Amino acid sequence: MSRKQLDRTLLVLAALVAFALPLVVTSPTYLQILILLFFYAYLTTSWNLVGGFAGVLPLGHSVFVGIGAYASSILTLQYGISPWIGMLVGGLLAALIGIIIGLPTFRMRGAYFCLCTIAFAEGIRVMIENIDNIGPLRINGPRGLLIPLKDPSFWNYQFMSKLPYYYIILILLILVLGLTWFISRSKIGYYLAAGGEEPEAAAALGINVANYKLFAMAMSCFLTALAGTFYAQLMLYFYPKGLMGLDLSFEIAFIALIGGRGTIAGPVIGALLLRPLNEFTRIYLSDMLPGLHLVIFGLILILVMLYLPKGLTAPLAAIYDRLARKITVQGDAK
Amino acid sequence: MTAVIQATLNGAMMGAMYGLTALGLTLIFGVMKVVNFAHGSLLMVGMFSAYWLIRLTGIHPYLALVIVPPVLFVFGYYLQDVVIKPVFKAEGQVREPLTVIIVTTGVWYVLDNLALMLFGAEYRTVRTAISNKSFALGQYIISIPKFSGFVVAILTAVGLAIFMRKTKTGKALRATSLDREAANLMGIDQYRVYNIAFGLGTAIAGIAGCVLIPFYYVYPSVGVVFDIRAFIIVVLGGLGSIPGALLGGLVIGLIESVFSQFMASTWTEAIIYAIFLIILFVKPSGFFGHKQDW
């Protein structure tokens, strides 16, 4: 078996396991945990397109989740348009806003860029909290939007069980991972990496770094907004502080950093490790001592940055490499 | 009109508190080129230190000013030395070490939630002899604790400016802030300078904690209120600039206080963000910043 075959077999195997998992996990609670796990992996992979590959650290991505949720929900609530169409509208709107934010900010240095994305996100959140109507659109201020139950159907994006949600988010995740893989191997990916590490040198080689960053930003925002619609249809209720707050923005970035930003597997590995840890420490420890689970989260973050600044993917990849070499060498010897 | 002038006075005094918080942040950024996301948490640590000191010993609130800041200096010094320095070293000579920002965020999570574990989520205040005292300036009423805070903020900024210009350590701080490598070549120990800068920034957060405690509630996540404002202020004033931090603080305090006379206080927050973004786009270096910094 060659190395390439091994990689492919394992990937197909992982996908099969993911698709077959609901056969084993039938409890709605655990299915919900799995759905949220994929949801975070999807969000982080979308973030990774700009936060990982373009070498900047945006810390306000939750605002795009909010835009997606609001766009599709308002269209459904007020105009009876299917969330699937609203999802695309929200995506395009988020991409547009991403470009508007990116145009002036991408010339800034790291710290300024970080603060600017935070200010944008918080500013938009505060405004949404203070506005009840934008023209004819009812956004309901801090109270958020409640999506009424309709006939469960694919077109209405509402289902009787959690199962369809599971497959929707799984397919979305696989698609965005495929896209990331494609981009990382294309010219755009190399240009982005070059622009992230050595912007001056890349510019000197004639690469229009800013344009590629904008492209990455637009795509990242579009994909992030799709997750917003998914969240709205899954929960059927959301409000600005819960959905668009800094907590979510930071968590997305942390998952990427702990998993390994700028790698394809990083966000998934980060989400696979952190989400269950978060979920269980929150359930079991917060009764004992409030805040303990977040202390643990903070400590993990510090320790990973201290000892594995490139995230957990790098050492895991090295272990896999060693194992794979053994297997393939043995295979070749036979 | 009276109400507006009274609001202006109150805004200036609260703005001085924001400016004082931003002062520590701007000092750390100026020297290390790191946005310290844990700064609000350090302020919270300062406030809780002052709170417990005053509660347990019953000393005059302003006596805490000679005890808390030195203790926080040592805390900040070793926090940088033990937690942040290793990450800094690993990043090498990157101009703006983004990983370090993440570490400071981790510190923020740990400190805030340790406080939550130890002290619970309730809001606490210390009632001291001066808490409700005020004096009249013409027809305007000025609260004594707020006014003292205003004076202390200005004295701290002036003191820090003199320290940076006149002392050898201050000069080393400025040299490192201008050019890390050149300072290294001149025999300045870069990491020791970072320790001192971080310690000083933390000590200033301690000063702010001491003057805030007679009139402001303390609770584990109190830092967030000041954090976001301090970020806006340092950008407004110019990252790394001492007078910029104070002036930026006053501007934000005034906007907040005067606008809240005319509209809901939540809207003033939106206005602050809007002004912040406009300034970023029109003049990213802020009032007193260096062009090369952004």
XYZ file of C-alpha atoms in Angstrom:
628
model
C 0.000 0.000 0.000
C 1.425 3.356 -0.916
C 1.267 6.379 1.316
C -1.310 8.066 -0.872
C -3.558 5.011 -0.768
C -3.249 4.865 3.012
C -4.208 8.526 3.372
C -7.184 8.079 1.106
C -8.376 4.891 2.800
C -8.236 6.550 6.204
C -10.106 9.622 4.983
C -12.860 7.533 3.422
C -12.990 5.485 6.617
C -13.335 8.626 8.742
C -16.132 9.906 6.510
C -17.912 6.530 6.693
C -17.664 6.528 10.482
C -19.053 10.066 10.592
C -21.976 9.086 8.356
C -22.679 5.901 10.303
C -22.366 7.448 13.760
C -26.102 8.176 14.227
C -26.717 4.425 13.988
C -24.933 4.088 17.320
C -25.656 7.485 18.850
C -29.437 7.589 19.021
C -29.968 9.746 22.105
C -31.003 13.273 21.016
C -28.768 14.810 23.702
C -25.625 13.183 22.382
C -26.684 13.765 18.803
C -27.049 17.447 19.663
C -23.525 17.458 21.133
C -22.208 15.904 17.919
C -24.110 18.439 15.817
C -22.606 21.326 17.794
C -19.178 19.715 17.513
C -19.437 19.695 13.714
C -20.949 23.179 13.849
C -17.856 24.515 15.623
C -15.518 22.564 13.356
C -17.326 24.086 10.368
C -17.158 27.626 11.791
C -13.482 27.281 12.617
C -12.644 25.861 9.208
C -14.390 28.852 7.636
C -12.463 31.214 9.923
C -9.267 29.386 9.043
C -9.546 30.557 5.425
C -8.669 34.062 6.530
C -7.371 33.595 10.096
C -5.167 30.657 9.227
C -4.055 31.094 5.646
C -3.939 34.870 5.377
C -1.863 35.234 8.558
C -4.111 37.740 10.323
C -6.130 37.229 13.498
C -9.739 38.321 13.058
C -11.575 38.251 16.396
C -15.067 39.262 15.371
C -16.398 36.428 13.253
C -19.498 35.883 15.372
C -20.997 38.937 13.695
C -21.183 36.994 10.422
C -22.915 34.110 12.157
C -25.413 36.715 13.313
C -25.843 38.180 9.843
C -26.615 34.735 8.453
C -29.103 33.977 11.197
C -30.879 37.321 10.875
C -31.002 37.343 7.071
C -32.636 33.942 6.684
C -34.889 34.304 9.721
C -36.235 37.721 8.720
C -36.922 36.488 5.190
C -38.725 33.434 6.550
C -40.660 35.257 9.250
C -41.764 38.284 7.281
C -41.829 37.106 3.681
C -42.219 33.351 3.965
C -39.092 32.708 1.913
C -37.383 29.362 2.458
C -34.361 29.514 4.783
C -32.336 27.818 2.048
C -32.689 30.936 -0.087
C -32.267 33.182 2.951
C -29.078 31.306 3.714
C -27.573 32.335 0.387
C -28.800 35.915 0.819
C -27.191 36.015 4.280
C -23.975 34.562 2.870
C -23.749 37.169 0.139
C -24.555 39.960 2.592
C -21.844 38.704 4.971
C -19.338 38.501 2.118
C -20.147 42.091 1.181
C -19.739 43.292 4.770
C -16.544 41.256 5.046
C -15.149 43.098 2.025
C -16.229 46.452 3.459
C -14.408 45.612 6.707
C -11.423 44.127 4.919
C -10.811 46.996 2.516
C -9.532 49.455 5.123
C -8.295 46.967 7.738
C -6.056 44.687 5.711
C -3.442 47.399 5.435
C -3.164 47.448 9.212
C -0.677 45.575 11.321
C -1.605 42.620 13.510
C -2.682 44.284 16.735
C -4.621 47.032 14.986
C -6.361 44.510 12.794
C -7.369 42.450 15.844
C -8.789 45.436 17.697
C -10.524 46.689 14.595
C -12.355 43.419 13.969
C -13.441 43.361 17.619
C -14.715 46.935 17.391
C -16.613 46.171 14.183
C -18.260 43.106 15.611
C -19.122 44.698 18.942
C -20.319 47.853 17.206
C -22.683 45.924 14.945
C -23.923 43.826 17.853
C -24.622 46.893 19.999
C -26.477 48.538 17.117
C -28.628 45.473 16.504
C -29.426 45.366 20.207
C -30.654 48.928 20.044
C -32.729 48.757 16.896
C -36.182 47.213 16.698
C -36.791 47.835 13.013
C -34.561 48.573 10.031
C -37.069 50.085 7.600
C -39.670 47.373 7.099
C -37.427 44.680 8.596
C -38.237 43.691 12.146
C -35.118 42.639 14.073
C -36.548 42.954 17.575
C -33.572 44.527 19.374
C -32.065 42.646 22.318
C -34.971 40.186 22.466
C -33.846 38.396 19.331
C -35.959 36.366 16.938
C -38.140 33.355 17.554
C -38.791 31.143 14.555
C -42.256 29.574 14.709
C -42.672 25.870 14.047
C -43.813 25.001 10.553
C -44.532 21.755 8.770
C -41.324 19.826 9.054
C -39.868 19.581 5.575
C -36.596 20.043 3.794
C -37.870 23.214 2.111
C -38.817 24.719 5.502
C -35.452 23.665 6.984
C -37.311 22.147 9.945
C -37.342 18.476 10.821
C -38.977 16.072 13.233
C -35.701 14.712 14.571
C -32.114 15.854 14.994
C -30.905 13.436 12.323
C -31.322 15.691 9.245
C -29.511 18.512 11.050
C -26.674 16.117 11.727
C -26.313 15.243 8.054
C -26.691 18.847 6.878
C -23.869 20.088 9.091
C -21.732 17.047 8.306
C -22.077 17.628 4.575
C -21.409 21.352 5.017
C -18.278 20.495 7.005
C -17.031 18.066 4.359
C -17.666 20.632 1.631
C -15.790 23.405 3.440
C -12.912 21.036 4.227
C -12.748 20.094 0.547
C -12.734 23.753 -0.398
C -9.946 24.457 2.082
C -7.951 21.550 0.692
C -8.457 22.821 -2.839
C -7.455 26.374 -1.937
C -4.405 25.345 0.055
C -3.131 23.498 -3.030
C -3.955 26.244 -5.485
C -2.144 29.407 -6.460
C -4.422 31.457 -4.183
C -3.355 29.410 -1.169
C 0.335 29.966 -1.844
C -0.211 33.674 -2.423
C -2.159 33.937 0.818
C 0.540 32.146 2.803
C 3.232 34.326 1.252
C 1.241 37.464 1.996
C 0.656 36.374 5.569
C 4.265 35.657 6.364
C 6.136 38.255 4.358
C 3.726 40.852 3.006
C 6.464 43.147 1.751
C 8.347 40.368 -0.029
C 5.157 39.016 -1.580
C 4.202 42.456 -2.802
C 7.678 42.890 -4.272
C 7.113 39.713 -6.294
C 4.071 41.341 -7.821
C 1.408 39.569 -5.785
C -1.527 41.764 -4.950
C -1.691 40.523 -1.355
C -4.611 42.752 -0.394
C -6.841 41.379 -3.168
C -6.186 37.762 -2.237
C -6.833 38.558 1.419
C -10.114 40.214 0.467
C -11.085 37.172 -1.558
C -10.310 34.903 1.384
C -12.228 37.206 3.719
C -15.296 37.292 1.475
C -15.325 33.512 1.186
C -14.777 33.039 4.912
C -17.609 35.439 5.781
C -19.951 33.811 3.250
C -19.336 30.355 4.714
C -19.598 31.609 8.304
C -23.005 33.157 7.585
C -24.300 29.811 6.270
C -23.604 28.398 9.719
C -25.688 31.234 11.175
C -28.752 30.069 9.260
C -28.079 26.508 10.342
C -27.896 27.572 13.981
C -31.107 29.603 13.731
C -33.011 26.656 12.221
C -31.548 24.203 14.726
C -32.342 26.253 17.828
C -35.357 28.185 16.432
C -34.404 31.073 18.716
C -31.432 33.419 18.952
C -30.607 36.842 20.354
C -27.731 39.249 19.636
C -25.789 38.818 22.862
C -25.872 35.026 22.730
C -25.108 34.623 19.052
C -22.977 37.640 18.147
C -21.000 38.184 21.345
C -17.235 38.136 21.653
C -17.390 34.740 23.389
C -18.191 32.937 20.148
C -15.653 34.961 18.146
C -12.919 34.115 20.626
C -13.912 30.475 20.843
C -13.676 30.075 17.067
C -10.187 31.554 17.085
C -9.120 29.436 20.078
C -10.272 26.192 18.500
C -8.224 27.051 15.427
C -5.162 28.038 17.438
C -5.240 24.992 19.685
C -5.877 22.670 16.760
C -3.375 24.387 14.510
C -4.240 27.399 12.398
C -3.427 27.325 8.741
C -3.700 23.531 8.537
C -6.647 21.667 7.066
C -7.128 19.239 9.936
C -6.402 21.824 12.668
C -9.926 23.199 13.143
C -11.471 19.721 13.155
C -8.919 18.369 15.635
C -9.344 21.480 17.788
C -13.124 21.122 17.818
C -12.973 17.349 18.415
C -10.809 17.860 21.487
C -12.088 21.120 22.912
C -15.830 20.900 22.426
C -16.372 17.648 24.381
C -13.909 18.834 27.022
C -15.809 22.105 27.327
C -19.147 20.370 27.387
C -18.196 17.837 30.063
C -16.200 20.147 32.315
C -19.091 22.612 32.158
C -21.607 19.941 33.096
C -19.586 18.259 35.839
C -17.387 21.001 37.283
C -19.508 24.145 37.233
C -21.724 22.657 39.940
C -18.713 22.239 42.169
C -17.096 25.587 41.550
C -18.436 28.206 39.135
C -15.818 29.245 36.618
C -13.542 26.238 37.116
C -14.152 24.936 33.598
C -13.101 28.271 32.132
C -9.964 28.310 34.284
C -9.135 24.915 32.793
C -9.879 26.229 29.303
C -7.588 29.223 29.866
C -4.810 27.007 31.237
C -5.046 24.661 28.248
C -4.802 27.647 25.956
C -1.708 28.947 27.764
C -0.038 25.524 27.900
C -0.678 24.768 24.233
C 0.719 28.163 23.230
C 3.735 27.608 25.505
C 4.639 24.121 24.389
C 2.961 23.670 21.012
C 2.732 27.140 19.481
C 1.736 25.615 16.145
C -1.140 23.728 17.744
C -1.881 20.074 18.302
C -1.948 19.129 14.627
C 1.825 19.344 14.159
C 2.793 16.660 16.723
C -0.183 14.503 15.735
C 0.856 14.720 12.094
C 4.389 13.705 13.055
C 3.096 10.620 14.892
C 0.862 9.724 11.956
C 3.827 10.181 9.623
C 5.953 7.757 11.612
C 3.174 5.172 11.777
C 2.347 5.579 8.117
C 5.972 5.095 7.132
C 6.130 1.846 9.099
C 2.946 0.525 7.536
C 3.849 1.485 4.006
C 7.446 0.222 4.304
C 6.225 -3.095 5.652
C 3.662 -3.230 2.883
C 6.291 -2.554 0.236
C 8.627 -5.176 1.689
C 5.966 -7.803 1.282
C -26.955 73.772 30.206
C -26.223 73.088 33.864
C -26.898 69.409 33.279
C -24.510 69.334 30.326
C -21.718 70.996 32.281
C -22.293 68.649 35.208
C -22.206 65.731 32.756
C -19.002 67.096 31.262
C -17.374 67.245 34.677
C -18.503 63.716 35.526
C -17.403 62.505 32.115
C -13.967 64.021 32.527
C -13.525 62.302 35.874
C -14.703 58.912 34.635
C -12.640 59.464 31.480
C -9.565 59.915 33.633
C -10.260 56.436 35.053
C -10.473 54.986 31.547
C -7.305 56.860 30.659
C -5.528 55.453 33.705
C -6.498 51.938 32.657
C -5.374 52.620 29.114
C -2.066 53.987 30.399
C -0.912 50.540 31.542
C -2.108 48.980 28.312
C -0.339 51.529 26.143
C 2.894 51.175 28.109
C 2.930 47.415 27.582
C 2.056 47.771 23.905
C 4.641 50.481 23.379
C 7.471 48.351 24.700
C 6.407 44.815 23.789
C 4.146 45.428 20.759
C 1.613 43.177 22.415
C -2.021 44.005 23.060
C -2.455 42.696 26.563
C -5.934 41.191 26.618
C -5.506 40.408 30.315
C -5.250 44.070 31.217
C -8.844 44.400 32.390
C -8.347 41.286 34.520
C -5.261 42.856 36.075
C -7.386 45.885 36.918
C -9.893 43.495 38.492
C -7.063 41.939 40.532
C -6.073 45.449 41.623
C -9.636 46.271 42.640
C -10.066 43.045 44.600
C -6.685 43.555 46.315
C -7.703 47.044 47.375
C -11.146 45.779 48.374
C -9.850 43.049 50.657
C -7.071 45.211 52.076
C -9.561 47.913 53.052
C -12.211 45.448 54.237
C -9.878 43.350 56.366
C -7.591 45.983 57.845
C -9.918 48.957 57.843
C -7.180 51.300 56.667
C -7.957 54.542 54.887
C -8.761 53.705 51.243
C -5.965 55.823 49.857
C -3.385 54.122 52.059
C -3.952 51.142 49.754
C -2.258 53.227 47.065
C 1.134 52.640 48.659
C 0.585 48.906 49.203
C -1.371 47.511 46.243
C 0.609 48.906 43.265
C 4.007 47.555 44.433
C 2.463 44.138 45.056
C 0.899 44.179 41.613
C 4.210 45.235 40.096
C 5.794 42.060 41.432
C 2.804 40.029 40.220
C 3.024 41.491 36.705
C 6.807 41.133 36.631
C 6.651 37.408 37.297
C 3.552 36.852 35.196
C 5.464 38.128 32.181
C 8.616 36.278 33.205
C 6.981 32.891 33.717
C 4.021 32.823 31.347
C 4.520 35.275 28.513
C 8.283 35.345 28.002
C 8.595 31.715 26.845
C 6.027 32.310 24.115
C 7.775 35.493 23.154
C 11.081 33.664 22.856
C 9.482 30.946 20.747
C 8.121 33.536 18.331
C 11.615 34.942 17.992
C 11.975 38.290 16.334
C 8.525 38.523 14.808
C 7.582 42.167 14.925
C 4.109 41.610 16.303
C 3.837 38.320 18.126
C 0.189 37.326 17.681
C 0.572 34.129 19.701
C 1.366 36.285 22.721
C -2.017 37.986 22.392
C -3.603 34.562 22.718
C -1.583 33.768 25.834
C -2.730 36.997 27.457
C -6.298 36.013 26.594
C -5.685 32.723 28.388
C -4.435 34.684 31.399
C -7.623 36.764 31.238
C -9.815 33.631 31.336
C -7.835 32.150 34.209
C -7.777 35.302 36.360
C -11.422 36.254 35.851
C -12.669 32.774 36.592
C -10.330 32.241 39.537
C -11.884 35.383 41.001
C -15.319 33.929 40.269
C -14.366 30.708 42.041
C -12.917 32.501 45.046
C -15.287 35.414 45.526
C -18.473 34.516 43.655
C -20.275 36.630 41.090
C -21.846 39.246 43.371
C -21.131 42.947 43.112
C -19.183 44.290 46.068
C -18.412 47.778 47.308
C -16.562 49.171 50.267
C -18.312 51.916 52.146
C -15.544 54.185 53.352
C -15.426 57.517 55.091
C -15.103 59.310 51.748
C -17.438 57.229 49.601
C -20.376 59.610 49.586
C -18.545 62.855 50.241
C -18.621 65.612 47.673
C -17.847 69.295 47.377
C -19.523 72.091 45.475
C -17.835 73.984 42.700
C -20.178 76.866 42.136
C -23.471 75.154 41.395
C -21.849 71.878 40.359
C -21.341 68.936 42.633
C -18.108 67.035 42.508
C -17.707 63.688 44.219
C -14.534 63.503 46.269
C -13.539 59.908 45.373
C -14.006 60.613 41.659
C -12.061 63.837 41.904
C -9.249 62.117 43.803
C -9.186 59.485 41.068
C -8.910 62.206 38.453
C -5.962 63.798 40.285
C -4.239 60.453 40.814
C -4.673 59.589 37.113
C -2.992 62.800 36.023
C -0.222 62.442 38.598
C 0.387 58.860 37.454
C 0.636 59.911 33.808
C 3.003 62.762 34.641
C 5.039 60.507 36.915
C 5.294 57.840 34.234
C 6.323 60.399 31.615
C 9.072 61.731 33.900
C 10.177 58.170 34.688
C 10.431 57.363 30.977
C 12.474 60.504 30.215
C 14.763 60.810 33.223
C 15.653 57.378 34.599
C 17.972 54.834 33.108
C 15.304 52.143 33.237
C 12.852 54.466 31.524
C 15.354 55.129 28.780
C 15.902 51.411 28.349
C 12.138 50.975 28.015
C 11.964 53.650 25.362
C 14.967 52.294 23.503
C 13.429 48.806 23.374
C 10.165 50.273 22.210
C 11.880 52.095 19.345
C 14.111 49.278 18.140
C 14.273 45.934 19.868
C 17.405 44.709 18.097
C 19.407 47.900 18.431
C 18.566 48.037 22.144
C 19.733 44.440 22.465
C 23.023 45.326 20.811
C 23.468 48.215 23.245
C 23.468 45.706 26.085
C 19.847 46.082 27.154
C 18.339 42.799 28.279
C 15.174 42.761 26.193
C 13.292 40.294 28.365
C 14.109 42.083 31.616
C 12.788 45.272 30.063
C 9.596 43.410 29.149
C 9.275 42.197 32.731
C 9.584 45.761 33.986
C 7.155 47.122 31.404
C 4.604 44.450 32.227
C 5.136 44.991 35.953
C 4.657 48.742 35.570
C 1.542 48.266 33.463
C 0.141 45.949 36.120
C 1.080 48.375 38.904
C -0.815 51.123 37.077
C -3.814 48.809 36.883
C -3.360 48.468 40.658
C -3.400 52.250 41.085
C -6.599 52.394 39.051
C -8.065 49.628 41.214
C -7.306 51.553 44.403
C -8.907 54.797 43.260
C -11.902 53.032 41.690
C -12.843 50.958 44.702
C -14.366 53.780 46.822
C -16.984 54.492 44.147
C -17.183 51.560 41.731
C -18.470 48.011 42.128
C -16.020 45.149 41.903
C -16.968 41.759 40.465
C -14.959 39.096 38.600
C -15.660 40.344 35.080
C -15.461 44.068 35.865
C -12.336 44.272 33.694
C -14.310 43.740 30.494
C -16.038 47.111 30.915
C -12.673 48.831 31.073
C -10.919 46.516 28.626
C -12.947 47.389 25.540
C -12.794 51.081 26.413
C -9.057 50.884 27.034
C -8.539 49.246 23.610
C -10.484 52.025 21.954
C -8.613 54.666 23.934
C -5.130 53.426 23.119
C -5.947 53.337 19.428
C -7.546 56.754 19.668
C -4.568 58.231 21.473
C -1.965 56.346 19.466
C -0.751 52.928 20.576
C 2.194 53.417 22.897
C 1.622 57.106 23.676
C 1.282 58.224 27.314
C -0.424 61.609 26.744
C -2.527 59.902 24.069
C -3.901 57.443 26.614
C -4.938 60.197 28.994
C -6.413 62.417 26.297
C -8.165 59.449 24.655
C -9.604 58.499 28.035
C -10.959 61.982 28.578
C -12.506 62.042 25.106
C -14.244 58.682 25.597
C -15.409 59.654 29.090
C -16.826 62.941 27.791
C -18.588 61.340 24.835
C -20.106 58.725 27.082
C -21.283 61.159 29.706
C -22.531 63.981 27.472
C -24.271 61.750 24.927
C -26.028 59.836 27.686
C -27.816 63.094 28.523
C -29.576 62.906 25.188
C -30.038 59.205 24.442
C -30.141 55.741 25.961
C -26.788 54.749 27.436
C -26.631 51.668 25.211
C -26.618 53.968 22.196
C -23.606 55.870 23.509
C -21.711 52.598 23.352
C -22.588 52.259 19.684
C -21.473 55.846 19.108
C -18.125 55.178 20.779
C -17.507 52.237 18.437
C -18.536 54.322 15.440
C -16.173 57.163 16.406
C -13.430 54.645 17.020
C -13.828 53.138 13.554
C -13.931 56.540 11.887
C -10.674 57.505 13.589
C -9.079 54.195 12.612
C -9.850 54.838 8.973
C -9.053 58.527 8.887
C -5.985 58.584 11.116
C -4.971 55.076 12.212
C -1.993 56.365 14.165
C -4.311 58.216 16.572
C -3.552 61.541 18.211
C 0.074 60.912 19.131
C 1.017 57.561 17.610
C 3.909 56.820 15.304
C 3.039 56.131 11.713
C 5.104 52.958 11.526
C 3.111 51.353 14.303
C 0.039 50.526 12.290
